[in-house]
């Protein structure tokens, strides 16, 4: 499989699990926030967030 894609998916899953309440069927309502959190978090490989790499600012 694609290691990079699997890593991203695992990170998103971890974020969603942290924010879910008892009703885990509502995971889709947390996806937008999880994607935002992932996009503004600096990555070790670049020392920058994907957002900063795309837009040039935090």
CSV table of C-alpha atoms in Angstrom, one decimal:
chain,number,residue,atom,x,y,z
A,1,UNK,CA,0.0,0.0,0.0
A,2,UNK,CA,0.9,3.7,-0.1
A,3,UNK,CA,2.7,4.3,3.2
A,4,UNK,CA,2.2,8.1,3.0
A,5,UNK,CA,-1.5,7.8,2.4
A,6,UNK,CA,-1.9,5.3,5.2
A,7,UNK,CA,0.0,7.6,7.5
A,8,UNK,CA,-2.3,10.5,6.7
A,9,UNK,CA,-5.4,8.3,7.1
A,10,UNK,CA,-4.2,7.0,10.5
A,11,UNK,CA,-3.6,10.5,11.7
A,12,UNK,CA,-7.0,11.7,10.6
A,13,UNK,CA,-8.6,8.6,12.3
A,14,UNK,CA,-6.7,9.4,15.5
A,15,UNK,CA,-7.9,13.0,15.5
A,16,UNK,CA,-11.5,12.0,14.9
A,17,UNK,CA,-11.4,9.3,17.6
A,18,UNK,CA,-10.2,11.9,20.1
A,19,UNK,CA,-13.1,14.2,19.4
A,20,UNK,CA,-15.9,11.7,19.2
A,21,UNK,CA,-18.4,11.4,22.0
A,22,UNK,CA,-20.3,8.1,22.8
A,23,UNK,CA,-22.2,8.3,19.5
A,24,UNK,CA,-19.5,7.1,17.1
A,25,UNK,CA,-21.9,7.2,14.2
A,26,UNK,CA,-21.3,11.0,14.0
A,27,UNK,CA,-17.7,10.6,12.8
A,28,UNK,CA,-18.5,12.4,9.6
A,29,UNK,CA,-19.4,15.6,11.5
A,30,UNK,CA,-15.8,15.7,12.9
A,31,UNK,CA,-14.1,15.1,9.5
A,32,UNK,CA,-13.9,18.8,8.5
A,33,UNK,CA,-12.2,19.7,11.9
A,34,UNK,CA,-9.9,16.8,11.7
A,35,UNK,CA,-8.8,17.7,8.2
A,36,UNK,CA,-8.1,21.3,9.3
A,37,UNK,CA,-6.1,20.2,12.3
A,38,UNK,CA,-4.0,17.9,10.1
A,39,UNK,CA,-3.4,20.7,7.5
A,40,UNK,CA,-2.2,23.2,10.1
A,41,UNK,CA,0.0,20.8,12.0
A,42,UNK,CA,3.7,20.9,11.0
A,43,UNK,CA,5.1,17.7,9.6
A,44,UNK,CA,8.5,16.3,10.5
A,45,UNK,CA,9.5,15.7,6.9
A,46,UNK,CA,9.2,19.4,6.0
A,47,UNK,CA,9.1,21.2,9.4
A,48,UNK,CA,6.1,23.1,8.0
A,49,UNK,CA,2.4,22.5,7.9
A,50,UNK,CA,0.8,21.6,4.6
A,51,UNK,CA,-1.2,24.9,4.9
A,52,UNK,CA,2.0,26.9,5.1
A,53,UNK,CA,3.6,25.1,2.1
A,54,UNK,CA,0.5,25.8,0.0
A,55,UNK,CA,-0.3,29.4,1.1
A,56,UNK,CA,3.1,30.6,2.3
A,57,UNK,CA,1.8,31.7,5.7
A,58,UNK,CA,0.4,30.3,9.0
